[in-house]
PDB file of C-alpha atoms in Angstrom:
ATOM      1  CA  MET M1192    -160.916  63.082  99.057  1.00 44.00           C
ATOM      2  CA  ALA M1193    -161.906  64.298  95.580  1.00 51.00           C
ATOM      3  CA  SER M1194    -165.057  62.187  95.254  1.00 57.00           C
ATOM      4  CA  ALA M1195    -166.415  63.334  98.636  1.00 56.00           C
ATOM      5  CA  ALA M1196    -165.933  66.960  97.649  1.00 52.00           C
ATOM      6  CA  ALA M1197    -167.508  66.293  94.257  1.00 57.00           C
ATOM      7  CA  ALA M1198    -170.506  64.794  96.034  1.00 60.00           C
ATOM      8  CA  ALA M1199    -170.748  67.919  98.183  1.00 56.00           C
ATOM      9  CA  ILE M1200    -170.938  70.034  95.034  1.00 56.00           C
ATOM     10  CA  ALA M1201    -173.772  67.927  93.647  1.00 57.00           C
ATOM     11  CA  GLU M1202    -175.860  67.590  96.801  1.00 56.00           C
ATOM     12  CA  LYS M1203    -176.838  71.235  97.296  1.00 50.00           C
ATOM     13  CA  PRO M1204    -179.730  72.696  95.278  1.00 49.00           C
ATOM     14  CA  ALA M1205    -179.218  75.373  92.637  1.00 50.00           C
ATOM     15  CA  SER M1206    -179.248  78.936  93.943  1.00 50.00           C
ATOM     16  CA  ALA M1207    -182.682  79.672  92.487  1.00 55.00           C
ATOM     17  CA  SER M1208    -185.812  77.625  92.149  1.00 68.00           C
ATOM     18  CA  VAL M1209    -186.494  76.124  88.733  1.00 72.00           C
ATOM     19  CA  ALA M1210    -189.915  77.772  88.955  1.00 75.00           C
ATOM     20  CA  ALA M1211    -188.203  81.144  88.526  1.00 78.00           C
ATOM     21  CA  PHE M1212    -187.272  80.102  84.982  1.00 80.00           C
ATOM     22  CA  VAL M1213    -190.715  78.819  83.940  1.00 80.00           C
ATOM     23  CA  GLN M1214    -193.389  80.922  82.248  1.00 83.00           C
ATOM     24  CA  GLN M1215    -196.955  79.924  81.411  1.00 81.00           C
ATOM     25  CA  SER M1216    -198.043  80.628  77.830  1.00 79.00           C
ATOM     26  CA  GLU M1217    -201.387  79.461  76.431  1.00 82.00           C
ATOM     27  CA  GLY M1218    -201.439  76.289  78.502  1.00 82.00           C
ATOM     28  CA  ALA M1219    -197.802  75.435  77.814  1.00 86.00           C
ATOM     29  CA  LYS M1220    -194.925  75.892  80.203  1.00 85.00           C
ATOM     30  CA  ILE M1221    -191.885  77.570  78.704  1.00 88.00           C
ATOM     31  CA  VAL M1222    -188.570  76.965  80.449  1.00 87.00           C
ATOM     32  CA  ASN M1223    -185.708  79.404  79.912  1.00 88.00           C
ATOM     33  CA  GLY M1224    -183.055  76.693  79.786  1.00 89.00           C
ATOM     34  CA  THR M1225    -180.216  79.080  78.984  1.00 88.00           C
ATOM     35  CA  ALA M1226    -180.883  81.222  82.050  1.00 89.00           C
ATOM     36  CA  LEU M1227    -181.405  78.150  84.229  1.00 90.00           C
ATOM     37  CA  ALA M1228    -178.116  76.598  83.056  1.00 85.00           C
ATOM     38  CA  LYS M1229    -176.293  79.885  83.695  1.00 86.00           C
ATOM     39  CA  ASP M1230    -177.733  80.016  87.208  1.00 88.00           C
ATOM     40  CA  ILE M1231    -176.757  76.412  87.910  1.00 88.00           C
ATOM     41  CA  ARG M1232    -173.182  77.028  86.692  1.00 87.00           C
ATOM     42  CA  ALA M1233    -172.936  80.119  88.913  1.00 89.00           C
ATOM     43  CA  SER M1234    -174.239  78.120  91.871  1.00 91.00           C
ATOM     44  CA  VAL M1235    -171.740  75.310  91.242  1.00 91.00           C
ATOM     45  CA  ALA M1236    -168.903  77.845  90.881  1.00 92.00           C
ATOM     46  CA  SER M1237    -169.886  79.371  94.219  1.00 94.00           C
ATOM     47  CA  ARG M1238    -169.944  75.964  95.914  1.00 94.00           C
ATOM     48  CA  ILE M1239    -166.559  75.108  94.423  1.00 93.00           C
ATOM     49  CA  SER M1240    -165.131  78.390  95.743  1.00 92.00           C
ATOM     50  CA  THR M1241    -166.473  77.558  99.200  1.00 94.00           C
ATOM     51  CA  LEU M1242    -165.018  74.049  99.104  1.00 93.00           C
ATOM     52  CA  ARG M1243    -161.661  75.353  97.868  1.00 91.00           C
ATOM     53  CA  ALA M1244    -161.586  77.887 100.701  1.00 93.00           C
ATOM     54  CA  GLN M1245    -162.113  74.997 103.126  1.00 95.00           C
ATOM     55  CA  ASN M1246    -159.615  72.749 101.326  1.00 93.00           C
ATOM     56  CA  PRO M1247    -157.165  74.606  99.044  1.00 92.00           C
ATOM     57  CA  ARG M1248    -155.940  71.278  97.629  1.00 92.00           C
ATOM     58  CA  PHE M1249    -159.391  70.559  96.150  1.00 91.00           C
ATOM     59  CA  HIS M1250    -159.416  70.999  92.381  1.00 94.00           C
ATOM     60  CA  PRO M1251    -162.440  69.381  90.691  1.00 96.00           C
ATOM     61  CA  HIS M1252    -161.491  67.651  87.450  1.00 98.00           C
ATOM     62  CA  LEU M1253    -163.777  66.082  84.842  1.00 98.00           C
ATOM     63  CA  ALA M1254    -162.270  63.643  82.332  1.00 99.00           C
ATOM     64  CA  ILE M1255    -164.296  63.256  79.129  1.00 99.00           C
ATOM     65  CA  VAL M1256    -163.555  60.141  77.079  1.00 98.00           C
ATOM     66  CA  GLN M1257    -164.399  60.264  73.373  1.00 97.00           C
ATOM     67  CA  VAL M1258    -163.841  57.375  71.004  1.00 95.00           C
ATOM     68  CA  GLY M1259    -163.707  58.542  67.410  1.00 93.00           C
ATOM     69  CA  SER M1260    -164.281  61.987  65.992  1.00 93.00           C
ATOM     70  CA  ARG M1261    -168.007  62.361  65.390  1.00 93.00           C
ATOM     71  CA  PRO M1262    -168.567  66.097  64.819  1.00 95.00           C
ATOM     72  CA  ASP M1263    -171.749  66.129  66.928  1.00 95.00           C
ATOM     73  CA  SER M1264    -169.965  64.504  69.869  1.00 95.00           C
ATOM     74  CA  THR M1265    -166.991  66.852  69.522  1.00 96.00           C
ATOM     75  CA  ALA M1266    -169.304  69.895  69.556  1.00 98.00           C
ATOM     76  CA  TYR M1267    -171.104  68.559  72.620  1.00 96.00           C
ATOM     77  CA  ILE M1268    -167.777  68.032  74.407  1.00 98.00           C
ATOM     78  CA  ARG M1269    -166.742  71.619  73.619  1.00 98.00           C
ATOM     79  CA  THR M1270    -169.977  72.803  75.261  1.00 95.00           C
ATOM     80  CA  LYS M1271    -169.335  70.631  78.332  1.00 95.00           C
ATOM     81  CA  SER M1272    -165.742  71.863  78.596  1.00 97.00           C
ATOM     82  CA  LYS M1273    -166.898  75.486  78.411  1.00 94.00           C
ATOM     83  CA  ALA M1274    -169.469  74.851  81.160  1.00 91.00           C
ATOM     84  CA  CYS M1275    -166.738  73.275  83.297  1.00 93.00           C
ATOM     85  CA  GLU M1276    -164.491  76.289  82.790  1.00 93.00           C
ATOM     86  CA  GLU M1277    -167.303  78.674  83.777  1.00 88.00           C
ATOM     87  CA  ALA M1278    -167.957  76.658  86.937  1.00 88.00           C
ATOM     88  CA  GLY M1279    -164.292  76.417  87.944  1.00 90.00           C
ATOM     89  CA  ILE M1280    -163.888  72.757  87.015  1.00 94.00           C
ATOM     90  CA  LYS M1281    -160.854  71.515  85.103  1.00 97.00           C
ATOM     91  CA  SER M1282    -161.797  69.341  82.144  1.00 98.00           C
ATOM     92  CA  THR M1283    -159.635  66.978  80.148  1.00 98.00           C
ATOM     93  CA  HIS M1284    -160.743  65.642  76.757  1.00 98.00           C
ATOM     94  CA  ILE M1285    -159.298  62.192  76.105  1.00 98.00           C
ATOM     95  CA  GLN M1286    -159.821  61.298  72.459  1.00 97.00           C
ATOM     96  CA  LEU M1287    -159.225  57.722  71.367  1.00 96.00           C
ATOM     97  CA  ALA M1288    -159.134  56.385  67.819  1.00 94.00           C
ATOM     98  CA  GLY M1289    -162.520  55.515  66.344  1.00 90.00           C
ATOM     99  CA  ASN M1290    -161.453  51.910  65.888  1.00 89.00           C
ATOM    100  CA  SER M1291    -160.371  51.433  69.527  1.00 92.00           C
ATOM    101  CA  THR M1292    -161.407  48.097  70.960  1.00 92.00           C
ATOM    102  CA  THR M1293    -163.769  47.773  73.882  1.00 94.00           C
ATOM    103  CA  GLU M1294    -160.885  46.491  75.999  1.00 96.00           C
ATOM    104  CA  GLU M1295    -158.751  49.552  75.140  1.00 96.00           C
ATOM    105  CA  VAL M1296    -161.565  51.903  76.161  1.00 96.00           C
ATOM    106  CA  ILE M1297    -162.189  49.971  79.381  1.00 98.00           C
ATOM    107  CA  GLU M1298    -158.469  50.181  80.206  1.00 98.00           C
ATOM    108  CA  VAL M1299    -158.588  53.991  79.883  1.00 99.00           C
ATOM    109  CA  VAL M1300    -161.706  54.116  82.081  1.00 99.00           C
ATOM    110  CA  LYS M1301    -160.008  51.949  84.736  1.00 98.00           C
ATOM    111  CA  LYS M1302    -156.965  54.249  84.764  1.00 99.00           C
ATOM    112  CA  LEU M1303    -159.263  57.256  85.258  1.00 99.00           C
ATOM    113  CA  ASN M1304    -161.070  55.413  88.082  1.00 98.00           C
ATOM    114  CA  ALA M1305    -157.704  55.001  89.828  1.00 98.00           C
ATOM    115  CA  ASP M1306    -156.496  58.558  89.160  1.00 98.00           C
ATOM    116  CA  GLU M1307    -157.039  60.532  92.366  1.00 96.00           C
ATOM    117  CA  SER M1308    -156.716  63.838  90.501  1.00 96.00           C
ATOM    118  CA  VAL M1309    -159.876  63.036  88.496  1.00 98.00           C
ATOM    119  CA  SER M1310    -163.135  63.817  90.312  1.00 96.00           C
ATOM    120  CA  GLY M1311    -165.501  62.534  87.634  1.00 98.00           C
ATOM    121  CA  VAL M1312    -165.527  60.708  84.309  1.00 99.00           C
ATOM    122  CA  LEU M1313    -167.908  61.085  81.407  1.00 98.00           C
ATOM    123  CA  VAL M1314    -167.835  58.643  78.500  1.00 97.00           C
ATOM    124  CA  GLN M1315    -169.240  60.382  75.436  1.00 96.00           C
ATOM    125  CA  LEU M1316    -171.814  58.248  73.657  1.00 93.00           C
ATOM    126  CA  PRO M1317    -172.020  56.776  71.134  1.00 91.00           C
ATOM    127  CA  ILE M1318    -168.642  55.114  71.502  1.00 91.00           C
ATOM    128  CA  GLY M1319    -166.735  54.999  68.220  1.00 81.00           C
ATOM    129  CA  ASP M1320    -167.340  56.178  64.691  1.00 74.00           C
ATOM    130  CA  GLY M1321    -170.083  54.849  62.460  1.00 66.00           C
ATOM    131  CA  ASP M1322    -171.857  51.995  64.210  1.00 65.00           C
ATOM    132  CA  GLY M1323    -169.444  52.255  67.135  1.00 69.00           C
ATOM    133  CA  ILE M1324    -168.756  49.276  69.376  1.00 81.00           C
ATOM    134  CA  GLY M1325    -172.426  48.361  69.787  1.00 81.00           C
ATOM    135  CA  PRO M1326    -174.818  48.673  72.722  1.00 83.00           C
ATOM    136  CA  ASP M1327    -173.583  45.579  74.579  1.00 88.00           C
ATOM    137  CA  ASN M1328    -169.975  46.764  74.527  1.00 91.00           C
ATOM    138  CA  GLU M1329    -171.027  50.342  75.363  1.00 93.00           C
ATOM    139  CA  ARG M1330    -172.728  48.912  78.445  1.00 94.00           C
ATOM    140  CA  ARG M1331    -169.484  47.086  79.372  1.00 96.00           C
ATOM    141  CA  VAL M1332    -167.561  50.374  79.160  1.00 96.00           C
ATOM    142  CA  ILE M1333    -170.126  52.251  81.261  1.00 96.00           C
ATOM    143  CA  GLU M1334    -170.190  49.440  83.835  1.00 97.00           C
ATOM    144  CA  ALA M1335    -166.391  49.743  84.134  1.00 98.00           C
ATOM    145  CA  LEU M1336    -166.824  53.283  85.487  1.00 97.00           C
ATOM    146  CA  GLY M1337    -166.525  53.499  89.241  1.00 97.00           C
ATOM    147  CA  PRO M1338    -169.858  54.739  90.660  1.00 97.00           C
ATOM    148  CA  GLU M1339    -168.036  57.464  92.603  1.00 97.00           C
ATOM    149  CA  LYS M1340    -166.698  58.899  89.328  1.00 98.00           C
ATOM    150  CA  ASP M1341    -169.642  58.269  86.976  1.00 97.00           C
ATOM    151  CA  VAL M1342    -171.079  61.742  86.383  1.00 95.00           C
ATOM    152  CA  ASP M1343    -173.888  60.475  84.142  1.00 91.00           C
ATOM    153  CA  GLY M1344    -174.918  57.566  86.377  1.00 81.00           C
TER     154      GLY M1344
END
């Protein structure tokens, strides 16, 4: 089952301790986030390879839902998609019109919940262009995500 394998990826610790990426400097701790992220992606890629060797039909797949075309959100999604590629995870960017209704977005989320080929779903916030759909409706969309597929929850 895709969600069980996805959980197996997430449950193991990164290959190196976070402490290896922290330096002390004049009372402040400096974290090398770039190196830490690279290490985590390599660790995830290794775990995915192991899981695929055990189950060749396992192909992790992240669906990213974006409503609208905010440049900052689009750039962030590109970064997430690149990280997925480096870790051996397929990513699909689903872009909906900025004026999509809450019900239309929830319908897409429900279809992704039911899609067995999708291991996880990420809804890019804020939802919509400009003021978006508002915090109450954003919460409705997030609550529509199945907990087994909610990668941010």
